[in-house]
Short mmCIF file of C-alpha atoms in Angstrom, two decimals:
data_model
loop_
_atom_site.label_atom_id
_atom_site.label_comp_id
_atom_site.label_asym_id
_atom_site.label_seq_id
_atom_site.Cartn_x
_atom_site.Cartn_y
_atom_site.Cartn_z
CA UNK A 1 0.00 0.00 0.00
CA UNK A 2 1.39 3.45 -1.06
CA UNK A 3 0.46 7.14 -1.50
CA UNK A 4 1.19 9.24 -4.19
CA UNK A 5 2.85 12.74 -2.92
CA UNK A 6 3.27 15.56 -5.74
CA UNK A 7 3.94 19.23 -4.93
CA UNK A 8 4.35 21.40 -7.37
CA UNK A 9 5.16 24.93 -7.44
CA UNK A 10 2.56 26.85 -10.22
CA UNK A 11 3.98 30.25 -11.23
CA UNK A 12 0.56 31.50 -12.09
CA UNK A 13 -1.25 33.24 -8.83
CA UNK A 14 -4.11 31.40 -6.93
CA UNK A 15 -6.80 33.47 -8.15
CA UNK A 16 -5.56 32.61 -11.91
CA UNK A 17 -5.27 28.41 -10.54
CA UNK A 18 -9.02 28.80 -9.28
CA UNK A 19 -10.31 30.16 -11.83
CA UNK A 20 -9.27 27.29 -14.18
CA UNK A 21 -10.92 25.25 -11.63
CA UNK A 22 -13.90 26.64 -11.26
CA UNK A 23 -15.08 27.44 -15.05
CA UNK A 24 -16.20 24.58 -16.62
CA UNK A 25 -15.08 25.97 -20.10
CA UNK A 26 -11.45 26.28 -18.70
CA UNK A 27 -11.96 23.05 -16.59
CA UNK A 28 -12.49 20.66 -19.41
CA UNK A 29 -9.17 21.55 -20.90
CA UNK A 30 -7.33 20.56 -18.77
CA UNK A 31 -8.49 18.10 -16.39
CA UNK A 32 -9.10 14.52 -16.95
CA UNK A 33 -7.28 12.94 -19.78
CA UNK A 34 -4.21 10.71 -19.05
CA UNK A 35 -0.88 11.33 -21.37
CA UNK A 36 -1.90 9.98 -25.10
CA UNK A 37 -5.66 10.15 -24.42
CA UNK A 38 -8.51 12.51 -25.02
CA UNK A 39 -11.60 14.15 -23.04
CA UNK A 40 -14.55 13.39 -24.66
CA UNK A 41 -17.07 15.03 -22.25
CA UNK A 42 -17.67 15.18 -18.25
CA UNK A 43 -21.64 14.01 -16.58
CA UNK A 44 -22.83 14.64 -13.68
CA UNK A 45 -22.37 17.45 -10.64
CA UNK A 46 -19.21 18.81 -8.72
CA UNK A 47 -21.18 19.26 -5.86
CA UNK A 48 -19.69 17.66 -2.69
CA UNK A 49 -21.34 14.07 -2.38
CA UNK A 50 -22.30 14.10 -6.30
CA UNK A 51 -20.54 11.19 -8.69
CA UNK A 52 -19.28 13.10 -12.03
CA UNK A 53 -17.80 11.11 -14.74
CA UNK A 54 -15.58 12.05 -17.22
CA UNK A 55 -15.84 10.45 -20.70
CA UNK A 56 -12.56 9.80 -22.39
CA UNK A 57 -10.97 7.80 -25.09
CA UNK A 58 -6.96 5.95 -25.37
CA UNK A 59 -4.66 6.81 -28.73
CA UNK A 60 -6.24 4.06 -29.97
CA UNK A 61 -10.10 5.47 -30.15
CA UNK A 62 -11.15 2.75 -27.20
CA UNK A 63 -13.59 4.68 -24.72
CA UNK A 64 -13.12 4.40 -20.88
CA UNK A 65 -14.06 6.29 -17.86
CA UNK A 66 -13.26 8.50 -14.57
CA UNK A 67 -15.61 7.97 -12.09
CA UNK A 68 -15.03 10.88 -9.26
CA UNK A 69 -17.23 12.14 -6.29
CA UNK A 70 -15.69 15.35 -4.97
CA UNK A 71 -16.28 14.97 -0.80
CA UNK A 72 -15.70 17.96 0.17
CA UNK A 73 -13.98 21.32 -1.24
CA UNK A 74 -12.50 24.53 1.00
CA UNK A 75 -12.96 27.74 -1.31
CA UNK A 76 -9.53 28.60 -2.32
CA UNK A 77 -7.53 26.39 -0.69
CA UNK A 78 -8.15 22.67 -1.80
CA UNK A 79 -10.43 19.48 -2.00
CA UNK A 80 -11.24 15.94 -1.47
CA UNK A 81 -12.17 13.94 -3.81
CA UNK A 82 -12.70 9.77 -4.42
CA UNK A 83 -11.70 8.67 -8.14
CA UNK A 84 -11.74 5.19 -10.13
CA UNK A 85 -11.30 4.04 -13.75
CA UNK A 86 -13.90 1.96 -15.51
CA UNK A 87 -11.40 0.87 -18.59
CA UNK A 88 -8.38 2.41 -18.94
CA UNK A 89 -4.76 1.94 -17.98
CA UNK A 90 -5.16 2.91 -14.49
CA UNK A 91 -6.20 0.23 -12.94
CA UNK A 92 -9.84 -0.09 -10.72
CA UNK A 93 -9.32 0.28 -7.46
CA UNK A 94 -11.02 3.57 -6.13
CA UNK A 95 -8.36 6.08 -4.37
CA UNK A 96 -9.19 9.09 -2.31
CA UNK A 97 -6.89 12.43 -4.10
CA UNK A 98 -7.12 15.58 -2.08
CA UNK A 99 -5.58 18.88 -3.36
CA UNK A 100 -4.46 21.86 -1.21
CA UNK A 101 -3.77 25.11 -2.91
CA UNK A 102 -1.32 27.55 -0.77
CA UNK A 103 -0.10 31.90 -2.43
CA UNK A 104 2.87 32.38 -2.22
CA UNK A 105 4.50 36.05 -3.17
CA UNK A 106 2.59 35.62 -6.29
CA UNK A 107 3.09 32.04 -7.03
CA UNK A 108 1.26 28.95 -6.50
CA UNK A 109 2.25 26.00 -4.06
CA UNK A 110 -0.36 22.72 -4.89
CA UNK A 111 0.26 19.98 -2.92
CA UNK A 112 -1.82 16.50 -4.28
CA UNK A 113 -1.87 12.92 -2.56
CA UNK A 114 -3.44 10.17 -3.73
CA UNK A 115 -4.00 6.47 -1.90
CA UNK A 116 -4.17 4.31 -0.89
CA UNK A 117 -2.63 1.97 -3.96
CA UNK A 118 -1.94 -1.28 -4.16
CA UNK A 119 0.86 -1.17 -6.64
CA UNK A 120 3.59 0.59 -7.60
CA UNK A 121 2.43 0.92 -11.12
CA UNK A 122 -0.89 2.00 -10.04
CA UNK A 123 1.02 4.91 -8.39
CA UNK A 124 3.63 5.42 -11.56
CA UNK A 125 0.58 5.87 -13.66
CA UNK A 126 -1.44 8.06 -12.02
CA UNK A 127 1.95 10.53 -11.39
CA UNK A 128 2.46 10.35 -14.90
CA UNK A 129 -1.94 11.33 -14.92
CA UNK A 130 -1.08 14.15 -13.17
CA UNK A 131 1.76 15.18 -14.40
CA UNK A 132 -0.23 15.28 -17.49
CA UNK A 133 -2.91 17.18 -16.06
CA UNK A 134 -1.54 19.83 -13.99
CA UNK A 135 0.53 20.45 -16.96
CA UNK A 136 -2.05 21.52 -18.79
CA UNK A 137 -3.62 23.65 -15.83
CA UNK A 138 -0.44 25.53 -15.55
CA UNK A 139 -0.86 26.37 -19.24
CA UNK A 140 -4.68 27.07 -19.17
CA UNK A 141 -4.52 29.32 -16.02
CA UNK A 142 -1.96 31.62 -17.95
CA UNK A 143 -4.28 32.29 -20.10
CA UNK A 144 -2.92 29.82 -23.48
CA UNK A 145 -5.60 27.95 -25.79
CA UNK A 146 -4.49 24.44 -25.02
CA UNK A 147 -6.07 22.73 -27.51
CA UNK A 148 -9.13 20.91 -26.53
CA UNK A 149 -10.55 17.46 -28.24
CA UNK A 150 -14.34 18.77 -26.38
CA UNK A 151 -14.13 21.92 -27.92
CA UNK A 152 -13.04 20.69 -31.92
CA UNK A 153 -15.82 17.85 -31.71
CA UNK A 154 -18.07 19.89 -31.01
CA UNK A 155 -16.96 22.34 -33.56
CA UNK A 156 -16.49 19.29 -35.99
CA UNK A 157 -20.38 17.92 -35.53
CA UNK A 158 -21.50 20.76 -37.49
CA UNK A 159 -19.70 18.86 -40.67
CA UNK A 160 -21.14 14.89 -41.82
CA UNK A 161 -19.65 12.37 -43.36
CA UNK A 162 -16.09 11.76 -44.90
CA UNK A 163 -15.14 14.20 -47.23
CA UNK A 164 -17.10 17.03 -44.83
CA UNK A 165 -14.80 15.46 -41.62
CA UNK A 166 -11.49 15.54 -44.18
CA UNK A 167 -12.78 19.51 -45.11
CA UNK A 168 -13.25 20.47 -41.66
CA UNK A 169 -9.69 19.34 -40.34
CA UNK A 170 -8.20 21.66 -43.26
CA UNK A 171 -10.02 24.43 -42.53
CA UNK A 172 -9.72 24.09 -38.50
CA UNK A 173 -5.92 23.36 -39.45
CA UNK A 174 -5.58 26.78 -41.57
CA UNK A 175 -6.92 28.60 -38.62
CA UNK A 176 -5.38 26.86 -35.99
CA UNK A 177 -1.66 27.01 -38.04
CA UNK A 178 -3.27 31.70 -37.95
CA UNK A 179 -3.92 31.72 -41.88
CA UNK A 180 -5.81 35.02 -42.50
CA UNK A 181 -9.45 34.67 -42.01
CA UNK A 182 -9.89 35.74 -45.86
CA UNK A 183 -7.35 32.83 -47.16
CA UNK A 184 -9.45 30.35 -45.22
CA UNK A 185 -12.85 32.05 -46.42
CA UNK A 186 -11.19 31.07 -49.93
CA UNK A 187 -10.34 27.84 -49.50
CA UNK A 188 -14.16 27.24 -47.73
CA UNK A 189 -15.45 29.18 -50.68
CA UNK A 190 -13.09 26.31 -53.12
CA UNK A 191 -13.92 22.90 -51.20
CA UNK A 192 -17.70 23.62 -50.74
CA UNK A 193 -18.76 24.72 -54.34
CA UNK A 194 -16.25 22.31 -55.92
CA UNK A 195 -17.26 19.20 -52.80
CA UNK A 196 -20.64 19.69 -53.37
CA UNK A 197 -20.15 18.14 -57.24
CA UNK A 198 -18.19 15.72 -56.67
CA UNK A 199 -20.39 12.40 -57.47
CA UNK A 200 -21.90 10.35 -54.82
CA UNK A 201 -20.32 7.31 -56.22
CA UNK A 202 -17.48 8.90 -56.13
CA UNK A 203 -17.84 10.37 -52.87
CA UNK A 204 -18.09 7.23 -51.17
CA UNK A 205 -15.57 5.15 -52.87
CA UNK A 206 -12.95 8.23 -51.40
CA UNK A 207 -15.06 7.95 -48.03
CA UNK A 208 -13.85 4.46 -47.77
CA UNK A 209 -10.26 5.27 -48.85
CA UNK A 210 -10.16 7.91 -45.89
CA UNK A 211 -11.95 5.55 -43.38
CA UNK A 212 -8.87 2.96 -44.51
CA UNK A 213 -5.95 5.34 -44.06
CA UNK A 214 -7.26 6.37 -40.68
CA UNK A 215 -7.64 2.97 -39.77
CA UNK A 216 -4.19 2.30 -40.87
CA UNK A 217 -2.47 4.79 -39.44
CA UNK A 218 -4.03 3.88 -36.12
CA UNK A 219 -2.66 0.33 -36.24
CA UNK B 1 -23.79 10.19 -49.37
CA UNK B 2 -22.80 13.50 -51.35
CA UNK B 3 -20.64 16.54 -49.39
CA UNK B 4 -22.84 18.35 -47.68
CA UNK B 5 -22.19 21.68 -46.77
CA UNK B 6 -21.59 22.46 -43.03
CA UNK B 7 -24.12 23.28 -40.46
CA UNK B 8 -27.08 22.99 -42.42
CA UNK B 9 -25.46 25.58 -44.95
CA UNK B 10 -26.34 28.45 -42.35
CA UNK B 11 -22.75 28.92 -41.04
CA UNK B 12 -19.33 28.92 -42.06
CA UNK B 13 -15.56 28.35 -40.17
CA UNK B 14 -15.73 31.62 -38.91
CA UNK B 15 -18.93 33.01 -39.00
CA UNK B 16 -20.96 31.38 -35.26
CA UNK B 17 -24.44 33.64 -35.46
CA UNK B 18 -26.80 35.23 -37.64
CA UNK B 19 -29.56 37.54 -37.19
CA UNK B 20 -32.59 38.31 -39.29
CA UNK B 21 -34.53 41.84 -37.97
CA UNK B 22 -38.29 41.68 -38.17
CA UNK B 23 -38.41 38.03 -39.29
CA UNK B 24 -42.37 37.43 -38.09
CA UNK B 25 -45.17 39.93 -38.65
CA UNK B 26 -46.31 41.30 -35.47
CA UNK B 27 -49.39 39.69 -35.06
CA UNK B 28 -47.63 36.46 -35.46
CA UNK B 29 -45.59 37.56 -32.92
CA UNK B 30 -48.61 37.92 -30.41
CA UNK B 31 -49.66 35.23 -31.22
CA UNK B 32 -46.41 33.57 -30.04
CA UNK B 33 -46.56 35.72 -26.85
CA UNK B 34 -50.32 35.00 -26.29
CA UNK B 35 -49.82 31.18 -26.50
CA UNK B 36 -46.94 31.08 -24.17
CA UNK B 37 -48.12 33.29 -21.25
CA UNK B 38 -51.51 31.61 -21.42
CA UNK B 39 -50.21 28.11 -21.36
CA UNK B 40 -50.92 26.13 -18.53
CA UNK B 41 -47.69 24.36 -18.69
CA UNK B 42 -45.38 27.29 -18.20
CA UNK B 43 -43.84 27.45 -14.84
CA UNK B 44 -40.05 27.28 -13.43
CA UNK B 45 -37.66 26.14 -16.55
CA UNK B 46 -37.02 22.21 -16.36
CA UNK B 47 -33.46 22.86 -18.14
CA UNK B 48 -29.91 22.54 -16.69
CA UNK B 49 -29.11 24.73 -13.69
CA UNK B 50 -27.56 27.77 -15.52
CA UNK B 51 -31.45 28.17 -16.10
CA UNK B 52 -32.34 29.00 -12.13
CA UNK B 53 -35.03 31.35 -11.87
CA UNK B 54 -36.09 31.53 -15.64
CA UNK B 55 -39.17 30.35 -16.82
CA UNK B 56 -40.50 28.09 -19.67
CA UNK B 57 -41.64 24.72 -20.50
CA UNK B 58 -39.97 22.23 -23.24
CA UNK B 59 -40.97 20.09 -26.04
CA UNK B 60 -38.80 17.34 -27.74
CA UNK B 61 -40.11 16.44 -30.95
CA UNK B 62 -38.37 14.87 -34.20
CA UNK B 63 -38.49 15.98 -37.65
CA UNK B 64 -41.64 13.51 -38.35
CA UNK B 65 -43.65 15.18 -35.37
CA UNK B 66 -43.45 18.86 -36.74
CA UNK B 67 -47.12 18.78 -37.98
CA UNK B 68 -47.80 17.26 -34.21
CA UNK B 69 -46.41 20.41 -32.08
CA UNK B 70 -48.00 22.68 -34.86
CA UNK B 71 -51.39 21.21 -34.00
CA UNK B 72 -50.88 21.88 -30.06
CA UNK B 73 -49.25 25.45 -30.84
CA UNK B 74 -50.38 26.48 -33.93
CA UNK B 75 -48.99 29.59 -32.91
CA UNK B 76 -45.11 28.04 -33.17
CA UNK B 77 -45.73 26.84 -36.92
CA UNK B 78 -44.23 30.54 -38.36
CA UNK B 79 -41.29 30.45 -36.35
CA UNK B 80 -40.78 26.39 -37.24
CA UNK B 81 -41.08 27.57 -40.38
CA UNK B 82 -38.93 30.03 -40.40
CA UNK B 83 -36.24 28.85 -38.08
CA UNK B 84 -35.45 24.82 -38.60
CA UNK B 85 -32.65 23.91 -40.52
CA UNK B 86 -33.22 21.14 -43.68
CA UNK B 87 -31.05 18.73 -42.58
CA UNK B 88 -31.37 18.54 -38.62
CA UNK B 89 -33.62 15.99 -37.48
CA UNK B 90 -34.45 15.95 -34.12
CA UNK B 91 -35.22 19.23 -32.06
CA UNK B 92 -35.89 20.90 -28.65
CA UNK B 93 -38.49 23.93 -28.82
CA UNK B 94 -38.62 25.93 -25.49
CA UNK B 95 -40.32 29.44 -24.31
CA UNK B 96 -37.60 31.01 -22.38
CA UNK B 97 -39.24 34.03 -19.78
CA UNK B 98 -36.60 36.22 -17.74
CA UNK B 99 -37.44 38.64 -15.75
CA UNK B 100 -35.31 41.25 -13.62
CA UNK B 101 -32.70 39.91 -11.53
CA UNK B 102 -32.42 36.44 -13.70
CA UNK B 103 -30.41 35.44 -16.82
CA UNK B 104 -28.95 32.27 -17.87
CA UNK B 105 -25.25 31.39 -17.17
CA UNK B 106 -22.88 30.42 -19.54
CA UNK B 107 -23.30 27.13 -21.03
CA UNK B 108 -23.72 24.38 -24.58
CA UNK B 109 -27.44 23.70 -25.19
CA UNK B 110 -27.25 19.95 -24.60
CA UNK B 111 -30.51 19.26 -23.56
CA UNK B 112 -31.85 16.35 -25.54
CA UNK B 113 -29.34 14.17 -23.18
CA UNK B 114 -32.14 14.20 -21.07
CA UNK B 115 -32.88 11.01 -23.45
CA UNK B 116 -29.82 9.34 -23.42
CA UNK B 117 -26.27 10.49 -23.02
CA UNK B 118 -23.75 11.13 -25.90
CA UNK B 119 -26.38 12.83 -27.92
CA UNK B 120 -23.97 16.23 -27.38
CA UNK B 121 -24.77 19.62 -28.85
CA UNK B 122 -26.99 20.83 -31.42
CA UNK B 123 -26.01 21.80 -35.10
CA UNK B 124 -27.55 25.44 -34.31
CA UNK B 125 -29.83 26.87 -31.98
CA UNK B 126 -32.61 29.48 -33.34
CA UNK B 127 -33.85 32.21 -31.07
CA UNK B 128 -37.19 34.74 -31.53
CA UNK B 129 -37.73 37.49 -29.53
CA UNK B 130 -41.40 37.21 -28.68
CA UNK B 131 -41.10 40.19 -25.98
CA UNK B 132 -38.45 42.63 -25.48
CA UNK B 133 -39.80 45.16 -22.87
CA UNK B 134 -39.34 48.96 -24.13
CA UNK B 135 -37.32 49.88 -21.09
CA UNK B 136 -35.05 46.30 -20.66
CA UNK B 137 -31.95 46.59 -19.25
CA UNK B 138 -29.78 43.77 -19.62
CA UNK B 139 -30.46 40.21 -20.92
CA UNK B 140 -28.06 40.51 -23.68
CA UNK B 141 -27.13 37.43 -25.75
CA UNK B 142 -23.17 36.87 -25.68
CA UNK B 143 -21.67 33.98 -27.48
CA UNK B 144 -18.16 32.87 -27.27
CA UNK B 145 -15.81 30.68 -28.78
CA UNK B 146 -12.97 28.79 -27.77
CA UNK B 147 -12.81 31.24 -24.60
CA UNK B 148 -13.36 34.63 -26.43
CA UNK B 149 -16.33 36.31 -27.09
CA UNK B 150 -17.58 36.29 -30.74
CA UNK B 151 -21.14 38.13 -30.54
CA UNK B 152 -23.07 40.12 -27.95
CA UNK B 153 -26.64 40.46 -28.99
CA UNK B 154 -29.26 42.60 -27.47
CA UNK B 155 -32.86 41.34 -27.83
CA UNK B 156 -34.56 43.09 -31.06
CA UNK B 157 -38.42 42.47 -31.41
CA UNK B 158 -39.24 39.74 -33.62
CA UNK B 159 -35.17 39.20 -34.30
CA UNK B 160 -34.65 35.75 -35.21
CA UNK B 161 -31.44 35.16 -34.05
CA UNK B 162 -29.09 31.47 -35.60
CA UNK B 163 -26.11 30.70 -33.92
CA UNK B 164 -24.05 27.90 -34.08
CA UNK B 165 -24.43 24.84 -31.60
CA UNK B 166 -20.60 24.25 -30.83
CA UNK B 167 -20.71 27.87 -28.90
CA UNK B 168 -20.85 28.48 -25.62
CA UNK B 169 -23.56 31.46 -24.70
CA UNK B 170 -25.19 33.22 -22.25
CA UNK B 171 -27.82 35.43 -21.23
CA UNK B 172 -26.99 38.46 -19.26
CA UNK B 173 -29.04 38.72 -16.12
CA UNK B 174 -31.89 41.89 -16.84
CA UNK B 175 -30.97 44.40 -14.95
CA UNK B 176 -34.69 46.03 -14.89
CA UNK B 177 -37.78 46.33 -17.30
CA UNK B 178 -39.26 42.93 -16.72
CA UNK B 179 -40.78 43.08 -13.07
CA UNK B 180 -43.33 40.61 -13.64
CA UNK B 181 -43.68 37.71 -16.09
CA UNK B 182 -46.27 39.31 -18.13
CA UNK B 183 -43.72 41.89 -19.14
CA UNK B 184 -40.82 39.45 -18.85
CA UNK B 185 -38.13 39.20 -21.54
CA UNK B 186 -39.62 36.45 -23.55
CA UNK B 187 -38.00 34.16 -26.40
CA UNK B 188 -38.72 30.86 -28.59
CA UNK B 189 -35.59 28.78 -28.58
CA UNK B 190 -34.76 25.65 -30.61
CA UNK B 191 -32.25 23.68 -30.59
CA UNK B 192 -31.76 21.60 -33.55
CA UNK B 193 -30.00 18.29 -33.64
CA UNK B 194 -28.42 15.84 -36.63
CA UNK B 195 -28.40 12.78 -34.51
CA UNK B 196 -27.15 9.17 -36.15
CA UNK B 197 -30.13 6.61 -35.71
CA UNK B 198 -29.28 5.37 -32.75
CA UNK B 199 -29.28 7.97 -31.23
CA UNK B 200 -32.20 9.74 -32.67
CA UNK B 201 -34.43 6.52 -31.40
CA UNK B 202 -34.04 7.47 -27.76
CA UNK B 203 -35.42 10.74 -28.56
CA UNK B 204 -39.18 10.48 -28.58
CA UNK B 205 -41.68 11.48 -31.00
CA UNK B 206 -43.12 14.50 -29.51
CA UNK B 207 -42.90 14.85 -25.79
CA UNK B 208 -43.68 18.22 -23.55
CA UNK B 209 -41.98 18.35 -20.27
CA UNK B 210 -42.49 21.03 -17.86
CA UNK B 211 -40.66 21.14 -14.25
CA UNK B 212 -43.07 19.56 -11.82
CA UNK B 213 -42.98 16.28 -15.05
CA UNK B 214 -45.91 17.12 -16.44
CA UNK B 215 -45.99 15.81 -19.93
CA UNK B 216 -48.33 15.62 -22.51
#
């Protein structure tokens, strides 16, 4: 039986680290998804006693779960929470993580421990989860766009099938890469008029090559 | 299946809301406002908590059901008309009532998970303003987008106001002009979904909810 002990000093302020905490549009990019995997989306309530779960899926695409109850939370200064896995590389057995948050001069102090576990690669990999995580938060708190899977699904679900998925990752990629809003109103202008012709016949046969390559390039 | 252009054709990359002034005559517009503040089923909003303190009932209906809701609000069938997208599929229609001191935190319309979860957000989200007191204060309409804020939208009469699904909005709380809810900030909202088909069967044909579970 061990306990995980991480503290780590956060250069943004405490008011910055809360914040990240308490929006849920700033939560969600940050917390949750182990190194190599992606947040899909987060259920239930935050409220101490409530379960929440937090959807995610591995590099591979295979979907697994966080199951959390926060227990209790101190405004400003830290909370308790119980966590578990339902899939996943982290094993199942449910662990109790607390977080205290200490300003310092302007800085951050967050202290996290995590136990009991059973293992010492249950402990390795959930350091590594964190690590992960409150890598993130120091990046989200200063303010920085980390780029959220949440966030580009949902932008994605406005686009349907194949060749609309292969349009949308070109035109999110112009953006993201800061291409002038008029070069990617061009190429939109170029892929929808010129998309929208292509045959059906012909539209499936290259939705099947893309569904291939991604499947390949996966494996 | 052919390309299909992007949300419904409404929207592109960078381009989250749209707004049409005057979109309804006025007396349709009454008519609207007459059939929500005399329905029986309005009361205290049954959606998420960023909703506290509003008012409003909801209806879930699929694309198949439109003639349905238009024969238990005729009133609605104008805005239905006027506001659903081609090639969404299943929908959630709700009268949304604010009055002072209330507005609607920030949040993704993802209400049809009421019927199963993973359903997520909706292609768009169409908004008419049924009733925008002459002296409101507050309950602007502010949309943002990965973190920054893309639109801020004060409620125009009969505006019918499009914005994209994917984008998280809120209502700023009114300030004054709505004391009561007959002269409350009112609006016809509806969210409209592309779901796959296994998805879309949890969603039911045509099913009013209010808060206390009355359905019909």
């Amino acid at each position: 039986m061990s306990e995980l002990v991480m503290k780590v000093r956060m250069a943004q302020t405490l008011e910055q680290i809360s914040a990240a905490f308490e929006d849920p549009f700033l939560l969600r990019r940050w917390y949750g998804a182990p190194p190599g995997c992606h947040r899909l989306g987060g259920a239930g309530s935050l409220a101490p006693g409530e379960a929440f779960q937090v959807q995610l899926i591995d590099a591979e695409g295979t979907p697994f779960t966080q199951l959390g109850r926060v227990l209790s939370v101190t405004p400003g200064e830290g909370f308790e929470m119980e966590l578990g896995w339902e899939g996943g590389q982290l094993g199942r057995e449910v662990t109790r993580a607390s977080m205290t948050l200490r300003a310092v001069e302007g800085v951050t102090y967050l202290e996290l421990r995590q136990g009991p576990f059973s293992s010492q690669e249950a402990l390795e990999a959930h350091q590594a989860y964190w690590e992960a995580c409150l890598g993130r938060l120091a990046r989200v708190a200063s303010g920085e766009a980390v780029p959220c899977f949440e966030e580009f699904w949902e932008e994605s679900h406005g686009f349907v099938e194949p060749l609309g998925m292969a349009a949308y990752t070109v035109l999110a990629g112009l953006r993201e890469a800061g291409a002038a809003p008029e070069v990617i109103a061009q190429v939109e202008e170029a892929l929808y008029a010129h998309l929208a012709r292509v045959p059906e016949e012909i539209a499936g046969v290259l939705g099947a090559v893309l569904r291939g390559r991604l499947k390949e390039a996966a494996a | 299946m052919r390309f299909q252009p992007p949300w419904g054709g409404a929207f592109r990359l960078q381009t989250v809301v749209h707004r049409k002034p005057e979109a309804l005559p006025v007396e349709t517009v009454e008519a609207i406002r007459t059939t929500i503040l005399g329905s029986p089923l309005l009361g205290e909003s049954n959606l998420s908590s960023q909703f506290t303190g509003t008012y409003g009932f909801s209806i879930a209906f699929r694309r198949e059901a439109v003639s349905q809701v238009t024969s238990r609000f005729p009133a609605f069938a104008p805005f239905l008309e006027a506001a659903l997208l081609p090639d969404c599929d299943a929908f959630l229609l709700n009268p949304l009532l604010i009055q002072d001191g209330r507005g609607v935190e920030a949040h993704i319309d993802r209400s049809l998970e009421f019927y199963g979860a993973g359903t997520g957000c909706p292609v768009a989200v169409s908004v008419l303003y049924v009733q925008v007191p002459e002296n409101l204060s507050g309950g602007e309409l502010r949309l943002y987008h990965r973190g920054k804020r893309v639109a801020a939208l004060a409620p125009m009469p009969r505006a019918l106001v499009t914005f994209r699904g994917d984008v998280v909005h809120e209502v700023a709380p009114v300030s004054a002009g709505a004391p009561v809810l007959s002269t409350a900030r009112i609006s016809l909202v509806v969210e409209q979904y592309r779901m796959p088909a296994a998805q879309k069967a949890w969603v039911p044909l045509f099913d009013v909810r209010t808060r206390t579970g009355a359905r019909a």
